[in-house]
mmCIF file of C-alpha atoms and ligand atoms in Angstrom:
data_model
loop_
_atom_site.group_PDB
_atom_site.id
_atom_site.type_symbol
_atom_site.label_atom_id
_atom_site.label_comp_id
_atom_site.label_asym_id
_atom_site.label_seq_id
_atom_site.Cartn_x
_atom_site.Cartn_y
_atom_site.Cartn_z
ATOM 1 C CA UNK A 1 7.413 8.805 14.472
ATOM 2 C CA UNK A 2 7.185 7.639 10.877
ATOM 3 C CA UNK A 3 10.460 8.116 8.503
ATOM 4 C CA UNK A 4 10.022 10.453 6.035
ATOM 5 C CA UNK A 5 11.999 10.011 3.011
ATOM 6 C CA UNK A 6 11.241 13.692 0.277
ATOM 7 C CA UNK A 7 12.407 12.389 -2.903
ATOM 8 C CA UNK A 8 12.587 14.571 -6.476
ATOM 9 C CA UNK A 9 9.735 12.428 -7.845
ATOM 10 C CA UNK A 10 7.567 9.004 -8.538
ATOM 11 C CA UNK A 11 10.631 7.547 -10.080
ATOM 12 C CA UNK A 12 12.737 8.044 -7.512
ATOM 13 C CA UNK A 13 10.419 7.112 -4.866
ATOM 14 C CA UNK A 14 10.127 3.569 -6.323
ATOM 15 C CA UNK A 15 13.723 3.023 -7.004
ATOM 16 C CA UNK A 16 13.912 3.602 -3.057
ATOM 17 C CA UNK A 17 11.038 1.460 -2.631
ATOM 18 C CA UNK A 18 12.021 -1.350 -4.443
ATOM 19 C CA UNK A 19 15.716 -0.972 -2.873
ATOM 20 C CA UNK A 20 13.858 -2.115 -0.031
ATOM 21 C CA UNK A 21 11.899 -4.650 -1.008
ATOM 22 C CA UNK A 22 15.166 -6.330 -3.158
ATOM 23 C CA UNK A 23 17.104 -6.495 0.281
ATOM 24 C CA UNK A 24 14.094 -7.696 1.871
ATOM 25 C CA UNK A 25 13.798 -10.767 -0.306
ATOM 26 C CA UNK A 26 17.331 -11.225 -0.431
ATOM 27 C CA UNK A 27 17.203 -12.028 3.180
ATOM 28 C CA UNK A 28 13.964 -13.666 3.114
ATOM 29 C CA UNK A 29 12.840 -15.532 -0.074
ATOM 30 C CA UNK A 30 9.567 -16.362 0.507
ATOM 31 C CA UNK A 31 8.907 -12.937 2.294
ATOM 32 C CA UNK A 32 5.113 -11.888 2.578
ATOM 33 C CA UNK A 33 4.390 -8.591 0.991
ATOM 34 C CA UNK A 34 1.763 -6.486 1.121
ATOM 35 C CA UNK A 35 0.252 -5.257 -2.277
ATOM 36 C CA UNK A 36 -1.754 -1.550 -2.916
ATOM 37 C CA UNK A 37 -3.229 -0.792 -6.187
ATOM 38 C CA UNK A 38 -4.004 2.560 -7.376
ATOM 39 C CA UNK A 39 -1.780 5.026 -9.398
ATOM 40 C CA UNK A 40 0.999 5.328 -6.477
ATOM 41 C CA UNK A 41 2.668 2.435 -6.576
ATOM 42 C CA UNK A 42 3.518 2.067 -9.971
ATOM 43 C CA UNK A 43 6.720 2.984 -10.280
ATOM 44 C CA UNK A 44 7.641 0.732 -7.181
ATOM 45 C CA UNK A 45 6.174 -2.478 -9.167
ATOM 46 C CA UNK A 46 8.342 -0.943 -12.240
ATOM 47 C CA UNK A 47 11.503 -0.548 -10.420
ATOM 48 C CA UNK A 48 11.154 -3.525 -8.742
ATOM 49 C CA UNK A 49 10.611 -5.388 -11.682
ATOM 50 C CA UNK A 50 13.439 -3.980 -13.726
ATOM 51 C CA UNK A 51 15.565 -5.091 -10.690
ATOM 52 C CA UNK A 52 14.536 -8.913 -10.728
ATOM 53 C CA UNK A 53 14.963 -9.141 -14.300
ATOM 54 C CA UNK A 54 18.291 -7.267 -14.508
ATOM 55 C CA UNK A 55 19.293 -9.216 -11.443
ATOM 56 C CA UNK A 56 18.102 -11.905 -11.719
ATOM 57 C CA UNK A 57 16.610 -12.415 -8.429
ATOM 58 C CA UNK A 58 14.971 -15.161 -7.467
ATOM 59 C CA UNK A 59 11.023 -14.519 -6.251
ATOM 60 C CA UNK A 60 9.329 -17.708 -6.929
ATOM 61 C CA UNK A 61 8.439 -18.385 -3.159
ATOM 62 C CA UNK A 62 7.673 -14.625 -2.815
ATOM 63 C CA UNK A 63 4.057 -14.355 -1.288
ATOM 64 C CA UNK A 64 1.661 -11.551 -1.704
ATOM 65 C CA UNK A 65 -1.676 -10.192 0.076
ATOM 66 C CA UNK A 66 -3.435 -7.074 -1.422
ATOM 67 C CA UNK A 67 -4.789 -4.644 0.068
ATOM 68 C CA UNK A 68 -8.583 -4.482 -0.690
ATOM 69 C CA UNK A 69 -11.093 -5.648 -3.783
ATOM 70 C CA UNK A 70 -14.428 -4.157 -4.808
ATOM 71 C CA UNK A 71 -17.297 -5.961 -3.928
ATOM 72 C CA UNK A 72 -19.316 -7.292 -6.717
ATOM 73 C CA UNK A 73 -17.742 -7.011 -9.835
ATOM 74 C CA UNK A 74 -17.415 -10.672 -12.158
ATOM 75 C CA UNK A 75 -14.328 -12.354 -11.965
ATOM 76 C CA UNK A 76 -12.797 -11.392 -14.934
ATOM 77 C CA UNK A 77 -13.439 -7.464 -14.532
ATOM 78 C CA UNK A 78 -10.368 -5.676 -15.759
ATOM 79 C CA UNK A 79 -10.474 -3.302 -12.473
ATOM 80 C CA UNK A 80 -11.234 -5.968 -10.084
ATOM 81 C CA UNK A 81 -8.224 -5.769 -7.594
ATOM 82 C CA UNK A 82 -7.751 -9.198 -8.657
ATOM 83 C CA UNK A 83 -7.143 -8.704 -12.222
ATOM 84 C CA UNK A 84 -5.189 -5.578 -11.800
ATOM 85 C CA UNK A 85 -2.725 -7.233 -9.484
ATOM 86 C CA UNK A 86 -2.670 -9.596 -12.055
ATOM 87 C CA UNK A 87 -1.712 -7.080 -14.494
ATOM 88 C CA UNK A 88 0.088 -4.611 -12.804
ATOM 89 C CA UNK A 89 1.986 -7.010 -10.316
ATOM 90 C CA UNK A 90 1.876 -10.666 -10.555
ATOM 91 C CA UNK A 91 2.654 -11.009 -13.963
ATOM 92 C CA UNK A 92 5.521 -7.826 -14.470
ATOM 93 C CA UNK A 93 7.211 -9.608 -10.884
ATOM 94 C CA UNK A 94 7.068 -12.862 -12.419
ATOM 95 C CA UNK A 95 5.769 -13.819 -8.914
ATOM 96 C CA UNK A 96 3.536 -17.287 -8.829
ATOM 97 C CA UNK A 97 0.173 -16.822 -8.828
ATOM 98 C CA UNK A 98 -0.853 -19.053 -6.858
ATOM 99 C CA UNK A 99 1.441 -17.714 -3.880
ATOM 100 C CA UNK A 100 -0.456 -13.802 -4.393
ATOM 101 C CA UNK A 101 -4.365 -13.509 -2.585
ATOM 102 C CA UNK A 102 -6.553 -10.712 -3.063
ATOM 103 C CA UNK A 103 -9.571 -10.551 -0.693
ATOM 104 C CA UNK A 104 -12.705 -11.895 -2.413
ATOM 105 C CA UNK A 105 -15.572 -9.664 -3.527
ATOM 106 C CA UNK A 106 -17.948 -12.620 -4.447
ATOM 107 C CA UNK A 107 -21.805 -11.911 -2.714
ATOM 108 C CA UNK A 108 -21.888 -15.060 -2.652
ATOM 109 C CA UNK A 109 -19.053 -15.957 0.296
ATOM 110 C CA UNK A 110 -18.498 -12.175 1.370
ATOM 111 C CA UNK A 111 -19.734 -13.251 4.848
ATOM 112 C CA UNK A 112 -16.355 -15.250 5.857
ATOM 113 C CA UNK A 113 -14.566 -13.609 3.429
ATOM 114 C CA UNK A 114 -12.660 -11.121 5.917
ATOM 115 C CA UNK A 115 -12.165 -13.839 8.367
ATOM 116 C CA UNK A 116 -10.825 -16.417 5.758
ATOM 117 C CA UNK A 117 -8.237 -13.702 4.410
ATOM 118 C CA UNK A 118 -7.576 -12.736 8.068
ATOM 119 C CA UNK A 119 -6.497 -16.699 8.663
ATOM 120 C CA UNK A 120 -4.650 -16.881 5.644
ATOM 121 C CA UNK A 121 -2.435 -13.821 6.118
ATOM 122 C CA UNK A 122 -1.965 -15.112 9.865
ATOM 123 C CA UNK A 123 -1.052 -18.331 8.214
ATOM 124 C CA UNK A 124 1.278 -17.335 5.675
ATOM 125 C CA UNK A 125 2.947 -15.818 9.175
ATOM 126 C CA UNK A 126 2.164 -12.193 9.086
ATOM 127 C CA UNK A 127 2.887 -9.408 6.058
ATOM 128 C CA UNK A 128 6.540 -8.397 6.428
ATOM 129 C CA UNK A 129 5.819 -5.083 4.211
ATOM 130 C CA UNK A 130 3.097 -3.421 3.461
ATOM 131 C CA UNK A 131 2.751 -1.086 0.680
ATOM 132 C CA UNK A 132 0.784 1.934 1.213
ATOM 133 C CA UNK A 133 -0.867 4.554 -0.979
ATOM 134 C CA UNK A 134 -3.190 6.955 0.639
ATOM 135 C CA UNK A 135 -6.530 8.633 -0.588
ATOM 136 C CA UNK A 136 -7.259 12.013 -0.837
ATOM 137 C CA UNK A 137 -10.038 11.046 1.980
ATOM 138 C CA UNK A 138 -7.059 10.134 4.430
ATOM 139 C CA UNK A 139 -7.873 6.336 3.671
ATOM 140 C CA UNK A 140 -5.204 4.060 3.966
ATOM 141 C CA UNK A 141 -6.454 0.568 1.993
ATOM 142 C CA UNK A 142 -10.277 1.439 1.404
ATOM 143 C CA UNK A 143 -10.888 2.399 5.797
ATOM 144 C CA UNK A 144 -12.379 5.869 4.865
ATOM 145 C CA UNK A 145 -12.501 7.737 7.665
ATOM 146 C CA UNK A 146 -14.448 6.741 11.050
ATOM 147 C CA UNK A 147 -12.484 3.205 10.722
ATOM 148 C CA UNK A 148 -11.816 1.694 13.408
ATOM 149 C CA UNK A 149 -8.050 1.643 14.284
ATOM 150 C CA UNK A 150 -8.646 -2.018 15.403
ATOM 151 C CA UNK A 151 -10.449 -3.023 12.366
ATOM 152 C CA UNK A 152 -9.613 -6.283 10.712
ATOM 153 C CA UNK A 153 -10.965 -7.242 6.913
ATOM 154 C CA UNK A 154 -13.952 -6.400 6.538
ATOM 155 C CA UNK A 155 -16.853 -5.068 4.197
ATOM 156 C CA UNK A 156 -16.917 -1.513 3.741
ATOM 157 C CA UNK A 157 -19.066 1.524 2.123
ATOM 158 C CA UNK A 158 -16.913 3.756 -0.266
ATOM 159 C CA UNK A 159 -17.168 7.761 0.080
ATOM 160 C CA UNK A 160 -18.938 9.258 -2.921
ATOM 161 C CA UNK A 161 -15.661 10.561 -2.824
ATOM 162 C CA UNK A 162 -13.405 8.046 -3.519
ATOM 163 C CA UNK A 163 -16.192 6.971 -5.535
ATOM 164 C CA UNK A 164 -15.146 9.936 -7.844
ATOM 165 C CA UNK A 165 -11.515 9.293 -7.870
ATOM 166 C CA UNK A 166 -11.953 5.969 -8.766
ATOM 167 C CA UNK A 167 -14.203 7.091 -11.566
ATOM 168 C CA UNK A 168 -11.240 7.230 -13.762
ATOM 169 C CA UNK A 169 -10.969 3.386 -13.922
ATOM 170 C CA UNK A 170 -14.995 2.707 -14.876
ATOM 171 C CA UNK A 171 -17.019 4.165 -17.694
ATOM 172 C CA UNK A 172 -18.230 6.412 -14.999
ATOM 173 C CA UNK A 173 -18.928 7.424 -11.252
ATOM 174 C CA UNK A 174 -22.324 5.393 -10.967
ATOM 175 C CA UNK A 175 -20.226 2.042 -11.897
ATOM 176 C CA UNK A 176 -18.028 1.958 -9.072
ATOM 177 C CA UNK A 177 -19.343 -0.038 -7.030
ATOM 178 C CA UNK A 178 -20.544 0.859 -3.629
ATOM 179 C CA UNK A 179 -18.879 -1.716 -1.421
ATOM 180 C CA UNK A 180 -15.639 -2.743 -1.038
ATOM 181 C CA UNK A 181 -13.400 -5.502 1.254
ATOM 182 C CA UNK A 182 -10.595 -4.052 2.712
ATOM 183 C CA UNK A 183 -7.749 -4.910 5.630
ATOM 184 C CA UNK A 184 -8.581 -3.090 8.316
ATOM 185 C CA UNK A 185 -6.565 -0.934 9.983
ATOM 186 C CA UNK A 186 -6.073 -3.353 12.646
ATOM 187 C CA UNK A 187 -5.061 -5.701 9.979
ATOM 188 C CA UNK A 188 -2.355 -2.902 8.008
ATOM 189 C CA UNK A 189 -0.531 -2.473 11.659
ATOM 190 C CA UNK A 190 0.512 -6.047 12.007
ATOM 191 C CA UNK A 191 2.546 -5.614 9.029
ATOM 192 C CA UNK A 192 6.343 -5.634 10.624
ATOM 193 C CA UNK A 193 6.856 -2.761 8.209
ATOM 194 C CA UNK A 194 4.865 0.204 6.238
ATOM 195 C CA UNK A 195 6.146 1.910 3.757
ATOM 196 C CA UNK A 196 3.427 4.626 2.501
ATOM 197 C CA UNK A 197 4.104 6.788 -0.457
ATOM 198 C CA UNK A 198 1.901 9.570 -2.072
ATOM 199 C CA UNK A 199 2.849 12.118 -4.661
ATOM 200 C CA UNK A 200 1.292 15.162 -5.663
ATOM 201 C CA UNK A 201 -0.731 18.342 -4.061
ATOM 202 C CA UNK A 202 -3.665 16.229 -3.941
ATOM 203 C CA UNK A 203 -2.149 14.547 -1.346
ATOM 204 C CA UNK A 204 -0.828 17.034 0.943
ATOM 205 C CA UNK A 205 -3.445 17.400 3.394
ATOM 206 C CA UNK A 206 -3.510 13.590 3.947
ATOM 207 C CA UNK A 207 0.062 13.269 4.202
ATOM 208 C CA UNK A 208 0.218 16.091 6.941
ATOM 209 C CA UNK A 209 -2.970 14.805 8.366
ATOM 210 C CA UNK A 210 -1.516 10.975 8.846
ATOM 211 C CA UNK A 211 2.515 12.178 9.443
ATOM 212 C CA UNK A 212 1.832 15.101 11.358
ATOM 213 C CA UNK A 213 -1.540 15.423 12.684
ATOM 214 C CA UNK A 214 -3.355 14.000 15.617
ATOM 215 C CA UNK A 215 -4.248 9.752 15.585
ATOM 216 C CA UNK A 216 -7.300 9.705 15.100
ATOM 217 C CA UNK A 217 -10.090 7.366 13.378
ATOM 218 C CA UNK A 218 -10.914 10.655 11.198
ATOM 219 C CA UNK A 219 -7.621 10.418 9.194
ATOM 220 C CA UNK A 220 -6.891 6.828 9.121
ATOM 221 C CA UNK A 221 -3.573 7.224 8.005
ATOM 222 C CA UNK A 222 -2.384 8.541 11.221
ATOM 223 C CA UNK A 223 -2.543 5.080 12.484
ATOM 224 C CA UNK A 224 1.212 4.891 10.895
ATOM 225 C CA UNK A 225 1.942 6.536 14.032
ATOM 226 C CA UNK A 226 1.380 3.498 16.284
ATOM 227 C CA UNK A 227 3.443 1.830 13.886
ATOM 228 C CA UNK A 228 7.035 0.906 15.161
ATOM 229 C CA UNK A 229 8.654 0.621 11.743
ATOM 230 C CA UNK A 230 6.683 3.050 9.095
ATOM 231 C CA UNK A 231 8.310 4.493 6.227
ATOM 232 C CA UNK A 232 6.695 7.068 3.997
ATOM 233 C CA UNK A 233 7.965 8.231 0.574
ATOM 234 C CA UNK A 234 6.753 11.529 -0.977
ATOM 235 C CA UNK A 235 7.639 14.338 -3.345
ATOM 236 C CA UNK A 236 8.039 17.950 -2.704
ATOM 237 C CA UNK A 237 4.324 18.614 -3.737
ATOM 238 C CA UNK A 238 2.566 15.520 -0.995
ATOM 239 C CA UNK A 239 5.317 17.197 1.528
ATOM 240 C CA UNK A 240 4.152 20.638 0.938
ATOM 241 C CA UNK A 241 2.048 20.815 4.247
ATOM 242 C CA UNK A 242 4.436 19.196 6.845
ATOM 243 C CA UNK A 243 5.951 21.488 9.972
ATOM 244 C CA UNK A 244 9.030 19.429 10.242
ATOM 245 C CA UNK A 245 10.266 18.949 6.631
ATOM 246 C CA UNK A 246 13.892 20.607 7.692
ATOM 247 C CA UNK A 247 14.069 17.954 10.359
ATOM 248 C CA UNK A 248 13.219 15.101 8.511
ATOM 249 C CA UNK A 249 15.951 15.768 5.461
ATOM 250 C CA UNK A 250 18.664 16.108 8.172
ATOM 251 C CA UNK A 251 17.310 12.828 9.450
ATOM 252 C CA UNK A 252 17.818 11.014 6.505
ATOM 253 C CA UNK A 253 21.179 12.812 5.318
ATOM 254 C CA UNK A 254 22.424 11.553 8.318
ATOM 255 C CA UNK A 255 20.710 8.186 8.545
ATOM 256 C CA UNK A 256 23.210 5.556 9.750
ATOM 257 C CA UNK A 257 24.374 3.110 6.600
ATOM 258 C CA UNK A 258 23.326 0.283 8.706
ATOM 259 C CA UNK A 259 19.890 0.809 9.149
ATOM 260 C CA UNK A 260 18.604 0.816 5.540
ATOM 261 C CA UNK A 261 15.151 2.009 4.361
HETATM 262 P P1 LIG B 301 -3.964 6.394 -5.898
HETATM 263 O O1 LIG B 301 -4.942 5.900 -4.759
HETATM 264 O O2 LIG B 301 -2.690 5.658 -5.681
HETATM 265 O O3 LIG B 301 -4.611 5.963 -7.199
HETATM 266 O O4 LIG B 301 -3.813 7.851 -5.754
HETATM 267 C C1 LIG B 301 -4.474 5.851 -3.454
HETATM 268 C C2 LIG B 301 -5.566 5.347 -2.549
HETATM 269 O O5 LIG B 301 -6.743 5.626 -2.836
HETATM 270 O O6 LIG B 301 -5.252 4.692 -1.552
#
């Protein structure tokens, strides 16, 4: 079963997160994180960077795969993943770019391209943790539902769905683009640790769906479930649909010190 951590809001859900990632590093310096995009993990990358400049902790052999990248947009598109972990991580982290990969959504190589970032991660030794938001769709990266639970990178077609919620990014819906690269599934559960947050009534009915509900390719965020070590971080609002919130808050009020997030 998954640890589920109901926190007041966004900001405390990222000081938690980022309490996790800090001890993480601490004991591993060039740890291998895994990097989501989107609206959710925001205040984790603020947190987290407040805590490396206050602290002055150390992060230059920190290493970094994200999550997914659109298909087809130029380099230097401000919403290609690439140039929003740029923005939103890289660069607020003060990690080193070079040491921080995003899958590549060039035509031109997209062939190899899951394979190559499949050898890399494997190279770089496995993520040790993987941050997670979730889509309204159930999607955990961009494996909408019907994903394969063994999937590795690979191309994929959005929903018109998450076409829509991604709207907010573009000028609108009909520049989103279509296709997208994404870890699979497969990929995601080799992480040695997941840490999922969501926030908001939006995300209720995926949250219950993945925590709660039956594994299954149609959510794919019920593949947390196979998941030995899988953390997720939500507010009142994302908990609002679970059976076993009492059981979960006496979990954690009585989670042994030792164990940590
Ligand atoms: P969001 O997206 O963080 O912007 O809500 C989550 C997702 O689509 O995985």
């Amino acid at each position: 079963m998954a640890e589920v951590l109901i926190v007041r809001d966004e900001e405390e859900a990222g000081a938690l997160a980022a309490e996790a990632i800090v001890n993480l590093i601490r004991s591993k310096p060039d740890a291998v994180l895994g990097l989501a995009t989107g609206s959710t993990p925001l205040t984790t990358y603020g947190a987290l960077a407040r805590r490396i400049h206050d602290e002055g902790i150390d992060v230059r052999r920190v290493r970094g795969f994200a999550l997914d990248e659109y298909v087809g947009l130029s380099a230097g598109h401000p919403e290609s993943y690439r140039s929003v972990i740029a923005r939103e991580v890289v660069g607020p982290l003060s990690l080193t770019p070079e040491h921080v990969r995003v899958p590549s959504g060039d035509p031109a190589t997209i062939r190899t391209a899951g394979s190559d970032y499949e050898a890399a991660i494997d190279a770089a030794g496995g993520v040790d943790l993987q941050i997670l938001g979730i889509g309204r769709t159930g999607h955990i990266g961009f494996n909408e539902p019907g994903s394969s639970l063994a999937s590795l990178t690979r191309v994929k077609t959005l929903t018109e769905s998450t076409r829509r919620d991604n709207a907010r990014f573009f000028e609108s819906a009909c520049d989103v683009p279509m296709h997208c690269i994404t870890q699979g599934i497969g990929t995601i559960l080799r992480a040695r640790h997941l840490m999922l947050l969501a926030f908001g009534h939006a995300k209720a009915d995926a949250v219950a769906a993945a925590v709660e509900g039956a594994v299954s390719t149609s959510s794919p965020g019920s593949a947390i479930q196979l998941h030995p070590h899988a953390t997720v971080i939500i507010d009142e609002a994302a908990a609002s649909k679970l059976e076993f919130i009492a059981y979960y808050r006496h979990a954690w009020s009585n989670k042994p010190e030792w164990q940590g997030i």
